[in-house]
Structure formats: structure tokens, C-alpha cells
PDB file of C-alpha atoms in Angstrom:
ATOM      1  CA  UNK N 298     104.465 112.374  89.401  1.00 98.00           C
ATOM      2  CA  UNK N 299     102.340 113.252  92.079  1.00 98.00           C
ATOM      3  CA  UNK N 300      99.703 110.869  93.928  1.00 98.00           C
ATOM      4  CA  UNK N 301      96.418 111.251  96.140  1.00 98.00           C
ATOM      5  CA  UNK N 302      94.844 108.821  98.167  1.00 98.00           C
ATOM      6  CA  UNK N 303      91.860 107.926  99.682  1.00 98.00           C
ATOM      7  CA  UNK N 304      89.929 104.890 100.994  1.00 98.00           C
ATOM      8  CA  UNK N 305      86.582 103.702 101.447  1.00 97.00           C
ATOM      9  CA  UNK N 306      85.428 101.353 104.170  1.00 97.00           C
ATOM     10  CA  UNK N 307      82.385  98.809 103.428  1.00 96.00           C
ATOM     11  CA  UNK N 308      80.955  95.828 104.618  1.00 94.00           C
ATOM     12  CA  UNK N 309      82.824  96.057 108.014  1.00 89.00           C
ATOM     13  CA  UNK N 310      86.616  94.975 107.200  1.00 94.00           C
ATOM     14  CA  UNK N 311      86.956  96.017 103.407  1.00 97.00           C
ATOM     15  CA  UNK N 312      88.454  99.253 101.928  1.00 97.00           C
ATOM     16  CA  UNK N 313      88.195 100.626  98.374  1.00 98.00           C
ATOM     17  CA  UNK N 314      91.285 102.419  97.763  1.00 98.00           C
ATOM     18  CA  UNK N 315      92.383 105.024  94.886  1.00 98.00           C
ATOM     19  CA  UNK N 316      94.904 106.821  93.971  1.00 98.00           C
ATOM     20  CA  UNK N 317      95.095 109.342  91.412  1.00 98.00           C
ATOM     21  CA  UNK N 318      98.629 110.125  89.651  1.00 98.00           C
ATOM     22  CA  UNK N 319      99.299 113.306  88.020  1.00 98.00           C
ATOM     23  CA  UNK N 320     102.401 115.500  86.750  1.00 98.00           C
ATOM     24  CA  UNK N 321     100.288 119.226  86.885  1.00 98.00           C
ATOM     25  CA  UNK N 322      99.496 120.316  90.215  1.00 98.00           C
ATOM     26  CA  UNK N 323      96.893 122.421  87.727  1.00 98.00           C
ATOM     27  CA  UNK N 324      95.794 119.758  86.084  1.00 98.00           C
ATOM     28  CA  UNK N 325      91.952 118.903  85.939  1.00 98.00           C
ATOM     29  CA  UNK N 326      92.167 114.930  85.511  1.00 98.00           C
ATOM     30  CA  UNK N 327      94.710 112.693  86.234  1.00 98.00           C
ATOM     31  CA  UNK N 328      96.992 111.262  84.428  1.00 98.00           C
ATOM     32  CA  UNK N 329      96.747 107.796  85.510  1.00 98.00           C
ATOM     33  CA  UNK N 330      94.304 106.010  87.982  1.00 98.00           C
ATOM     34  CA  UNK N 331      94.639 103.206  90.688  1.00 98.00           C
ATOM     35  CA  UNK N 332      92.601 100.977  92.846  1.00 98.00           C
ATOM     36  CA  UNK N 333      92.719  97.908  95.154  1.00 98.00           C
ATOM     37  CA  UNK N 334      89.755  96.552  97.677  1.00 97.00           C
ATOM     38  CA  UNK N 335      91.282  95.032 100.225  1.00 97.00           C
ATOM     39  CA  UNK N 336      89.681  92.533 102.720  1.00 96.00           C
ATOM     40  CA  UNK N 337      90.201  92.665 106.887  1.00 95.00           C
ATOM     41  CA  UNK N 338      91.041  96.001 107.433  1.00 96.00           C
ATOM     42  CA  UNK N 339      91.256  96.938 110.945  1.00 91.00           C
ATOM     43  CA  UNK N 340      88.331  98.450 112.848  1.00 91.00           C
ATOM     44  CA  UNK N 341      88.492 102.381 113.224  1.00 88.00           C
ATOM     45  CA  UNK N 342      90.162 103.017 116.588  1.00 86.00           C
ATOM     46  CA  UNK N 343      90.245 106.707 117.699  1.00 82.00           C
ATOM     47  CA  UNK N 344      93.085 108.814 117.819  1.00 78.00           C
ATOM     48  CA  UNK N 345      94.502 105.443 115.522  1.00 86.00           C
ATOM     49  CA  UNK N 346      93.157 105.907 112.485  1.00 88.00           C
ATOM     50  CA  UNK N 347      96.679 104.960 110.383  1.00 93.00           C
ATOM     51  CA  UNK N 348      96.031 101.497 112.164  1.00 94.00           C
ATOM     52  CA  UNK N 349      93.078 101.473 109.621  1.00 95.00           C
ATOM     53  CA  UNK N 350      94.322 103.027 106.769  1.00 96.00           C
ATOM     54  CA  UNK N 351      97.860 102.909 106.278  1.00 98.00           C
ATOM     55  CA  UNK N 352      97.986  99.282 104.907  1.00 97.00           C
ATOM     56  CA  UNK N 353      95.213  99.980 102.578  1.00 98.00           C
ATOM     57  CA  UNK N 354      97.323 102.879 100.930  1.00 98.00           C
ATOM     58  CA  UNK N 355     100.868 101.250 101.133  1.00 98.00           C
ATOM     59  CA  UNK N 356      99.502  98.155  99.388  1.00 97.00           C
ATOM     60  CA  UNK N 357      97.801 100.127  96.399  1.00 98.00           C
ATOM     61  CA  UNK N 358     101.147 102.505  96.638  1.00 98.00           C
ATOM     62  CA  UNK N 359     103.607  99.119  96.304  1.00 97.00           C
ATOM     63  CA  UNK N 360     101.679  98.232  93.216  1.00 96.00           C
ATOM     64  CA  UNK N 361     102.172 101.915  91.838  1.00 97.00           C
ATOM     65  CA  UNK N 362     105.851 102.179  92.348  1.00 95.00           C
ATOM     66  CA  UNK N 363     106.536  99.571  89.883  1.00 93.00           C
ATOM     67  CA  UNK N 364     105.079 101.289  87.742  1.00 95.00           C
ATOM     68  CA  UNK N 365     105.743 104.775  88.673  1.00 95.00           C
ATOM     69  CA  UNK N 366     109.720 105.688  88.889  1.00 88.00           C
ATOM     70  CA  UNK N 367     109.431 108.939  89.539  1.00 95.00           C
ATOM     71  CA  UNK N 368     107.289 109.939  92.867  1.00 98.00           C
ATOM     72  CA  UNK N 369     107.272 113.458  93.967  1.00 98.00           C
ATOM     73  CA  UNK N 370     104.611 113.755  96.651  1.00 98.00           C
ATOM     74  CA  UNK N 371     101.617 112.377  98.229  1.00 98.00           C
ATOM     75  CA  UNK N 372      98.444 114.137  99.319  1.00 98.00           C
ATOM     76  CA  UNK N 373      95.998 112.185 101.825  1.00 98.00           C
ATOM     77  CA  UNK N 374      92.779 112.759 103.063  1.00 96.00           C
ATOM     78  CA  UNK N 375      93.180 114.047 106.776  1.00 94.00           C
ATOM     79  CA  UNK N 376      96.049 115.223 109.121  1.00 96.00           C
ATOM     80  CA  UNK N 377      99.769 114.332 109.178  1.00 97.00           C
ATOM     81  CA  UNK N 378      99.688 115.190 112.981  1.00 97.00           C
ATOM     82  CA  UNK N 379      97.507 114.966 115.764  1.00 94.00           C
ATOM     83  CA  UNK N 380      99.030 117.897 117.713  1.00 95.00           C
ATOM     84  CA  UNK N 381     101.590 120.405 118.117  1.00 96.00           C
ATOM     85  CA  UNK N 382     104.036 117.849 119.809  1.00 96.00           C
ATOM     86  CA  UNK N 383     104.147 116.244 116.721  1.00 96.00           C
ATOM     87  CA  UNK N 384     102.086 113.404 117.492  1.00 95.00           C
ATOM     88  CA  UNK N 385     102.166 111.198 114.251  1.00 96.00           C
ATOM     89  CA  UNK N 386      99.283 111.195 111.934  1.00 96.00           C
ATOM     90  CA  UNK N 387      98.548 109.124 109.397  1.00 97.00           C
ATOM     91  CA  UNK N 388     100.232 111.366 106.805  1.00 98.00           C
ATOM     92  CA  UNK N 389     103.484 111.181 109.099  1.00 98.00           C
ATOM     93  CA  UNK N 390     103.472 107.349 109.431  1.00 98.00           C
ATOM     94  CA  UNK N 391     103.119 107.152 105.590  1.00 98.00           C
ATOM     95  CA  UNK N 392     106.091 109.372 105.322  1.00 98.00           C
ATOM     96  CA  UNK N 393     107.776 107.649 107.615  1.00 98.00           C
ATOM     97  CA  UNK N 394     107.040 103.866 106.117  1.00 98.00           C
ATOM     98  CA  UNK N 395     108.578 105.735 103.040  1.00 98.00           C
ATOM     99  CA  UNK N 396     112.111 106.013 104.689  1.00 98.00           C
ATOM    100  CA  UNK N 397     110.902 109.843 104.734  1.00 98.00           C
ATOM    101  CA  UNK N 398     111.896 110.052 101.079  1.00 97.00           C
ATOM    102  CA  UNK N 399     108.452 111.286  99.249  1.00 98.00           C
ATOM    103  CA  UNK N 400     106.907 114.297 100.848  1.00 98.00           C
ATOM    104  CA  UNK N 401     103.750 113.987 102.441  1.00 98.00           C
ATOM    105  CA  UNK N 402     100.439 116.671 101.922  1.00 98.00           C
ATOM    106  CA  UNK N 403      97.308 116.241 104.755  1.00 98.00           C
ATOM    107  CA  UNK N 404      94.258 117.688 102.920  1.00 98.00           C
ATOM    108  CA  UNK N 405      91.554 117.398 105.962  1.00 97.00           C
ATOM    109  CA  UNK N 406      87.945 118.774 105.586  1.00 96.00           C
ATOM    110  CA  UNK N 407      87.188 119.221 109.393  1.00 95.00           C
ATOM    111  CA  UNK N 408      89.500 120.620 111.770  1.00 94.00           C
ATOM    112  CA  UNK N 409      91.674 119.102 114.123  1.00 83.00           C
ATOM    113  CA  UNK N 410      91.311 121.110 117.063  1.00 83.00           C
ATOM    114  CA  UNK N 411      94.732 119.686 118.867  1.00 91.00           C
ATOM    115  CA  UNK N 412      96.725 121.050 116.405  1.00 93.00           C
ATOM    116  CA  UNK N 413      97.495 124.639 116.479  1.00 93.00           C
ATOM    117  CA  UNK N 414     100.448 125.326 114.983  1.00 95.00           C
ATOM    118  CA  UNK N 415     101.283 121.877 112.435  1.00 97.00           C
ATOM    119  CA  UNK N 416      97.992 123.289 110.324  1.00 97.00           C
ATOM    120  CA  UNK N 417      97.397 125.984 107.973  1.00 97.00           C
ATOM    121  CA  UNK N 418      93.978 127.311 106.831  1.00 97.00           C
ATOM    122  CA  UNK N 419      93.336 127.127 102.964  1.00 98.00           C
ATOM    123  CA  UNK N 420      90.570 129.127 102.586  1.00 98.00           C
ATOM    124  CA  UNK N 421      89.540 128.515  98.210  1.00 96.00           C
ATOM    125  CA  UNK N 422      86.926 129.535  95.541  1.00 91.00           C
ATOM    126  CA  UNK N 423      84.309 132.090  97.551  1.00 93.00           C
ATOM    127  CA  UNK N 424      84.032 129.232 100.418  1.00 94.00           C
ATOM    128  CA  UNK N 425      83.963 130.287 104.090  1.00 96.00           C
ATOM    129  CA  UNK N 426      85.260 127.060 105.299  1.00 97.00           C
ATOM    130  CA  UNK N 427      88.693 126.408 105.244  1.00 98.00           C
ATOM    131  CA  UNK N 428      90.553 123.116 103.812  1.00 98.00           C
ATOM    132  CA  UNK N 429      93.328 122.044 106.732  1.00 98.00           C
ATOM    133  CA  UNK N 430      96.612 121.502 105.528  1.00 98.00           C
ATOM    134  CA  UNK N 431      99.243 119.716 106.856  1.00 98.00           C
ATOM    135  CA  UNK N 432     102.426 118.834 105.694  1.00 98.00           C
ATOM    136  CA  UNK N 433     105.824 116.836 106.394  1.00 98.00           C
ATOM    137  CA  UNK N 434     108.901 116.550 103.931  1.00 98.00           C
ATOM    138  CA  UNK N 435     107.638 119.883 102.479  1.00 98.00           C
ATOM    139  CA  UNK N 436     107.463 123.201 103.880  1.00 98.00           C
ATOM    140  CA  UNK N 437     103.785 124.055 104.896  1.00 97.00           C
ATOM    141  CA  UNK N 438     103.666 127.211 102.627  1.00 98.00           C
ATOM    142  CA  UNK N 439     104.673 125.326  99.820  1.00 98.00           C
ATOM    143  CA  UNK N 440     102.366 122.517 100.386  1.00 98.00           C
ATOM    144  CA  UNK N 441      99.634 125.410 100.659  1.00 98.00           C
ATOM    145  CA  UNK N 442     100.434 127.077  97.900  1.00 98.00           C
ATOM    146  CA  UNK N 443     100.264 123.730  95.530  1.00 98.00           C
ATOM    147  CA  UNK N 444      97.235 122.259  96.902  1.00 98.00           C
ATOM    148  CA  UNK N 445      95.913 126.458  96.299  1.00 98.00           C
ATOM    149  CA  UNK N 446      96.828 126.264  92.790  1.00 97.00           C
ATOM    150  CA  UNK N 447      94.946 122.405  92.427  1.00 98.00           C
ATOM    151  CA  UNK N 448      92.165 123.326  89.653  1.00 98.00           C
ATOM    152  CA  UNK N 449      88.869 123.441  90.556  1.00 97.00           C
ATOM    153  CA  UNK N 450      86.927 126.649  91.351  1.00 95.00           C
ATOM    154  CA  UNK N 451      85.838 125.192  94.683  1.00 96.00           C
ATOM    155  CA  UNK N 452      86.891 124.292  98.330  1.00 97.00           C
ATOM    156  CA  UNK N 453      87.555 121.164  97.454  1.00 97.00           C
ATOM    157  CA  UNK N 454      90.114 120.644  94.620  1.00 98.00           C
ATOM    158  CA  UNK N 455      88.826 118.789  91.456  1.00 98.00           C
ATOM    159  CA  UNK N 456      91.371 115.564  91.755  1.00 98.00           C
ATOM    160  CA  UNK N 457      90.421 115.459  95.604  1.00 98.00           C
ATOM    161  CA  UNK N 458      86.880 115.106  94.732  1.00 97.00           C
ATOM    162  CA  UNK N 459      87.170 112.939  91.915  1.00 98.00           C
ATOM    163  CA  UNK N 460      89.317 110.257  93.754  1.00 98.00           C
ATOM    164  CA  UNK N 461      86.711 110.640  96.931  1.00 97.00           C
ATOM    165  CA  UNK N 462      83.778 110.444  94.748  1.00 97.00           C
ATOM    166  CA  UNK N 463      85.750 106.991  93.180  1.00 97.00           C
ATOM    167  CA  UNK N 464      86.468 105.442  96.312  1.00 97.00           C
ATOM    168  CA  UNK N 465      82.355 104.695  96.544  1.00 95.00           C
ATOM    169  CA  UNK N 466      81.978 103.682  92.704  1.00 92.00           C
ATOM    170  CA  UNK N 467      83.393  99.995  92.280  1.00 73.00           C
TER     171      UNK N 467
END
């Protein structure tokens, strides 16, 4: 099963977070659907954004995993590094707070301009902005390719949308 993740922030220190399982990297909804709020998350801090978010995901992602055996790669909203010296992102501390066992997708919207290299252009549908894809545990291509073949006829995947468009709906 694979997951995506994304959070919300509201009233200050609370984050709605969701995550959407599913088996198809085609499919066009998922197969199963999770949320938490969480209270006194951290305050955004530049450059530290996995300060903020990391705890929301790896508390809705503990309550998954009992229910979920079989995990076979996360996709996140936003970078898994910061630059080519392989600065850790938030997608590489979550891989990394996973004993580096469940590959780990960055799906980011606006570019990154540090990174060069650690980033590959996904250019879908007819748009003429690129998705930013970033990738650890997995082989960039690959994780280009799958997040390519997502369904939707748009830049923006159909599960990515649907678990951002959740995040705000509670």
C-alpha cells in the first residue's frame, strides 16, 4: 500500500492531517482514508519546516501502521532536500525516522531553487509548470515515472488534490 500526506495548519498551533492509502499508483480514489488534528504544533521556522510537520505525519502514520502491514512508499507535499549537499528535507527526516525502510516521494508545487541536481521536473496534462520531484529510498526516475502515471489529467495528480483539498474540510 502506498500513502500521501499532507497537513493543514489552523488556529496558530493545530494541524489537520490526512493521509490517503492506496494499492494503484493509477488509481482515482483511495483505498482507505486517514486523519488526526493535532494540538501545539510548532511555529513554521524557515529552512525547518520538518520541525513543524514531521510529528503531525508520524503520529497519523503510527496509527496507520497498525493497521496497514504492508507499506510501500510515501509521497509528501514538498522537498526531501534542501540542496545538492543533501541537506535533509522533510521527506528525508521522515525516511530517516522510518529506519530508512519505506521509500520516500517529495511532490512540491514551487521550486526549490537550492536544489539543482536532488530534483526532477514533472511536467503533466498540457501544464507549463512543472511538479518538483524529489525522492530518497527510490531512484528519482522511478519516483517520476509513478507519480507521472498518478491519474488525473492535470498537473496536479487526483489523490494529491483530493488529500490537499481534505486537509481544509474537518
Amino acid at each position: 500500500m502506498n500513502l500521501v500526506f499532507d497537513t493543514f495548519y489552523f488556529d496558530g498551533d493545530k494541524a489537520n492531517t490526512i493521509c490517503l492509502a492506496f494499492e494503484n499508483w493509477d488509481a482515482e480514489v483511495a483505498d482507505r482514508e486517514f486523519s488526526e488534528i493535532r494540538d501545539g504544533v510548532s511555529e513554521y521556522i524557515p529552512g525547518e519546516f520538518y520541525k513543524r510537520e514531521l510529528p503531525c505525519i508520524l503520529g497519523l502514520f503510527n496509527q496507520i501502521k497498525t493497521q496497514i502491514n504492508d507499506i510501500s512508499c510515501i509521497v509528501i507535499d514538498g522537498f526531501v532536500y534542501l540542496d545538492d549537499d543533501s541537506k535533509a528535507g522533510l521527506g528525508k527526516h521522515l525516511f530517516d525516522s522510518l529506519d530508512g525502510k519505506i521509500p520516500v516521494i517529495g511532490v512540491a508545487k514551487t521550486n526549490f531553487a537550492t536544489v539543482e541536481k536532488l530534483k526532477k521536473q514533472l511536467y503533466r496534462g498540457e501544464s507549463k509548470a512543472p511538479l518538483y520531484i524529489s525522492s530518497v529510498g527510490i531512484e528519482m526516475e522511478t519516483a517520476c515515472d509513478l507519480i507521472e502515471k498518478m491519474h488525473g489529467n492535470y498537473r496536479i495528480p487526483t489523490l494529491l488534490k483530493k488529500v490537499d483539498t481534505l486537509t481544509r474540510q474537518f
